[in-house]
Each structure stands twice: as C-alpha cells, then as structure tokens.
Amino acid sequence: MKATKKITVTADWIQRYAKSIDAPLQYLHGKLIAPATMPIVFWQQFNHAHFQDTVPVLHGSQQFIYQLPIQEGMVLDCELALSQTEHKQGKQGPMTFNTYTLNCFEQGTEIVQLNTVLIHVGAAI
C-alpha cells in the first residue's frame, strides 16, 4: 500500500494545530514553524484503511525524523506507505503490528519522515 498527496501548509493551519495541542507559536526567519508533531494530522489527507477498521486499533508508537522544519507556505509532496507488518498472539487473541512511514519532501528535498506503529487487535489483518 502506497499513497501520495500534495499538502500545502498554511499559517492558519499551523496556528490552529498549535492551539489544539497548547504549543507556543515559533518562527524561523520570520516564518511560522509547525509544531514537531503536526505531520501526524497529515494522515487525514489520505483515504487510509485504518480509519475504516472494524477491529480496535491502538496507537503503538511514533517517531519523527526531521531534516528541516516545516514552515508556513511549504507545499509538501507526501507519501504514506505500509513499511512493515508483524503478526503476534496476545492474551486477548491475534494482533497485527503495522508500521507506516510518511515521507514529506519539498521540491525534492526531504523535510520529515514519520514512522507510526498501529496495532490491530482481535483479527489478523
């Protein structure tokens, strides 16, 4: 599974996200910088299967690897891919650990990579 989206980061979007997590606004060279965790909401731009799951989904972990900060006005080319699947047996039954990787670039330059582990409980996926 691999999907791509072009995501435009606006000052308003950064301000609303920062307010929602009670983060201070920060600037670099006069441009508003997105809070470090903002790429997690980029998932909403994708029509991703985990939003329609009928089995419980737990958030396992996330890791943000930045090369450059996300700034207002950036137009990011983002790619979301399933990078690893691992099946385990838990106390309550089968569990599937899916690792998703979101890579975002601006004009070919890598900006951020986000690795997220989602745990699907109760059914082997």
mmCIF file of C-alpha atoms in Angstrom:
data_model
loop_
_atom_site.group_PDB
_atom_site.id
_atom_site.type_symbol
_atom_site.label_atom_id
_atom_site.label_comp_id
_atom_site.label_asym_id
_atom_site.label_seq_id
_atom_site.Cartn_x
_atom_site.Cartn_y
_atom_site.Cartn_z
ATOM 1 C CA MET A 1 0.000 0.000 0.000
ATOM 2 C CA LYS A 2 1.428 3.360 -1.027
ATOM 3 C CA ALA A 3 -0.394 6.659 -1.463
ATOM 4 C CA THR A 4 0.782 10.158 -2.347
ATOM 5 C CA LYS A 5 -0.681 13.584 -1.600
ATOM 6 C CA LYS A 6 0.375 17.178 -2.111
ATOM 7 C CA ILE A 7 -0.089 19.024 1.189
ATOM 8 C CA THR A 8 0.006 22.821 1.486
ATOM 9 C CA VAL A 9 0.958 24.033 4.949
ATOM 10 C CA THR A 10 -0.676 27.371 5.764
ATOM 11 C CA ALA A 11 -0.027 29.720 8.665
ATOM 12 C CA ASP A 12 -3.660 29.314 9.725
ATOM 13 C CA TRP A 13 -3.344 25.521 9.810
ATOM 14 C CA ILE A 14 -0.155 25.746 11.910
ATOM 15 C CA GLN A 15 -1.815 28.207 14.307
ATOM 16 C CA ARG A 16 -4.925 26.016 14.723
ATOM 17 C CA TYR A 17 -2.854 22.877 15.274
ATOM 18 C CA ALA A 18 -0.553 24.617 17.770
ATOM 19 C CA LYS A 19 -3.571 25.913 19.679
ATOM 20 C CA SER A 20 -5.164 22.446 19.740
ATOM 21 C CA ILE A 21 -2.111 20.963 21.488
ATOM 22 C CA ASP A 22 -1.384 24.096 23.540
ATOM 23 C CA ALA A 23 2.005 24.629 21.854
ATOM 24 C CA PRO A 24 3.667 28.031 21.556
ATOM 25 C CA LEU A 25 3.996 29.608 18.126
ATOM 26 C CA GLN A 26 7.569 29.616 16.872
ATOM 27 C CA TYR A 27 9.192 31.431 13.969
ATOM 28 C CA LEU A 28 12.318 30.943 11.904
ATOM 29 C CA HIS A 29 13.483 33.789 9.658
ATOM 30 C CA GLY A 30 10.056 35.399 10.036
ATOM 31 C CA LYS A 31 8.104 32.297 9.005
ATOM 32 C CA LEU A 32 5.825 30.324 11.289
ATOM 33 C CA ILE A 33 7.136 26.830 12.099
ATOM 34 C CA ALA A 34 4.818 23.851 12.598
ATOM 35 C CA PRO A 35 4.959 22.018 15.936
ATOM 36 C CA ALA A 36 7.072 18.878 15.642
ATOM 37 C CA THR A 37 4.067 16.543 15.908
ATOM 38 C CA MET A 38 1.978 18.225 13.201
ATOM 39 C CA PRO A 39 2.718 15.614 10.474
ATOM 40 C CA ILE A 40 0.513 13.150 12.369
ATOM 41 C CA VAL A 41 -2.528 15.109 11.143
ATOM 42 C CA PHE A 42 -1.300 14.825 7.539
ATOM 43 C CA TRP A 43 -2.761 11.294 7.672
ATOM 44 C CA GLN A 44 -6.199 12.908 7.483
ATOM 45 C CA GLN A 45 -5.390 13.920 3.907
ATOM 46 C CA PHE A 46 -5.142 10.255 2.903
ATOM 47 C CA ASN A 47 -8.084 7.874 2.482
ATOM 48 C CA HIS A 48 -6.406 5.309 4.695
ATOM 49 C CA ALA A 49 -7.890 1.930 5.634
ATOM 50 C CA HIS A 50 -7.183 2.228 9.368
ATOM 51 C CA PHE A 51 -9.862 4.938 9.569
ATOM 52 C CA GLN A 52 -12.457 2.363 8.452
ATOM 53 C CA ASP A 53 -11.256 -0.580 10.569
ATOM 54 C CA THR A 54 -13.882 -2.729 12.239
ATOM 55 C CA VAL A 55 -11.365 -4.112 14.749
ATOM 56 C CA PRO A 56 -9.924 -1.970 17.557
ATOM 57 C CA VAL A 57 -6.788 -0.054 16.575
ATOM 58 C CA LEU A 58 -4.259 1.023 19.190
ATOM 59 C CA HIS A 59 -1.525 3.581 18.688
ATOM 60 C CA GLY A 60 1.756 1.805 19.378
ATOM 61 C CA SER A 61 4.442 4.416 18.776
ATOM 62 C CA GLN A 62 5.561 7.235 16.543
ATOM 63 C CA GLN A 63 8.907 8.684 15.571
ATOM 64 C CA PHE A 64 9.569 11.972 13.767
ATOM 65 C CA ILE A 65 12.860 12.376 11.890
ATOM 66 C CA TYR A 66 13.357 15.945 10.699
ATOM 67 C CA GLN A 67 15.854 17.215 8.160
ATOM 68 C CA LEU A 68 14.322 20.716 8.081
ATOM 69 C CA PRO A 69 11.439 22.338 9.994
ATOM 70 C CA ILE A 70 8.013 22.531 8.378
ATOM 71 C CA GLN A 71 7.229 26.202 7.692
ATOM 72 C CA GLU A 72 4.197 28.122 6.554
ATOM 73 C CA GLY A 73 3.904 28.257 2.783
ATOM 74 C CA MET A 74 5.535 24.889 2.153
ATOM 75 C CA VAL A 75 3.933 22.655 -0.443
ATOM 76 C CA LEU A 76 4.896 19.136 0.551
ATOM 77 C CA ASP A 77 4.860 16.026 -1.594
ATOM 78 C CA CYS A 78 3.986 13.320 0.928
ATOM 79 C CA GLU A 79 3.977 9.560 0.531
ATOM 80 C CA LEU A 80 2.344 7.180 3.014
ATOM 81 C CA ALA A 81 3.372 3.523 2.831
ATOM 82 C CA LEU A 82 2.945 0.368 4.860
ATOM 83 C CA SER A 83 6.584 -0.476 5.565
ATOM 84 C CA GLN A 84 6.292 -3.469 7.901
ATOM 85 C CA THR A 85 3.683 -5.947 9.178
ATOM 86 C CA GLU A 86 4.192 -8.253 12.128
ATOM 87 C CA HIS A 87 1.641 -10.754 13.497
ATOM 88 C CA LYS A 88 1.674 -11.718 17.182
ATOM 89 C CA GLN A 89 -0.538 -13.626 19.553
ATOM 90 C CA GLY A 90 -1.675 -11.553 22.542
ATOM 91 C CA LYS A 91 -3.559 -12.534 25.691
ATOM 92 C CA GLN A 92 -6.829 -11.494 24.012
ATOM 93 C CA GLY A 93 -6.097 -13.079 20.645
ATOM 94 C CA PRO A 94 -4.303 -12.185 17.416
ATOM 95 C CA MET A 95 -2.672 -8.799 16.949
ATOM 96 C CA THR A 96 -1.188 -7.217 13.855
ATOM 97 C CA PHE A 97 1.504 -4.553 14.223
ATOM 98 C CA ASN A 98 1.610 -2.342 11.131
ATOM 99 C CA THR A 99 4.397 0.184 10.707
ATOM 100 C CA TYR A 100 3.544 3.051 8.378
ATOM 101 C CA THR A 101 6.082 5.505 7.018
ATOM 102 C CA LEU A 102 5.107 9.012 5.913
ATOM 103 C CA ASN A 103 7.821 10.833 3.941
ATOM 104 C CA CYS A 104 7.379 14.503 3.043
ATOM 105 C CA PHE A 105 9.521 16.430 0.569
ATOM 106 C CA GLU A 106 9.579 19.994 -0.686
ATOM 107 C CA GLN A 107 10.892 20.326 -4.239
ATOM 108 C CA GLY A 108 12.770 17.030 -3.853
ATOM 109 C CA THR A 109 14.349 17.912 -0.509
ATOM 110 C CA GLU A 110 13.392 15.614 2.354
ATOM 111 C CA ILE A 111 11.733 17.544 5.169
ATOM 112 C CA VAL A 112 10.418 14.896 7.558
ATOM 113 C CA GLN A 113 9.876 11.182 7.957
ATOM 114 C CA LEU A 114 7.217 9.910 10.354
ATOM 115 C CA ASN A 115 7.125 6.269 11.440
ATOM 116 C CA THR A 116 3.900 5.159 13.142
ATOM 117 C CA VAL A 117 3.015 1.760 14.576
ATOM 118 C CA LEU A 118 -0.694 0.892 14.704
ATOM 119 C CA ILE A 119 -1.798 -2.269 16.456
ATOM 120 C CA HIS A 120 -4.915 -4.005 15.101
ATOM 121 C CA VAL A 121 -6.425 -6.132 17.879
ATOM 122 C CA GLY A 122 -8.628 -9.166 17.560
ATOM 123 C CA ALA A 123 -8.145 -10.110 13.940
ATOM 124 C CA ALA A 124 -5.220 -10.993 11.763
ATOM 125 C CA ILE A 125 -5.054 -8.361 9.025
#
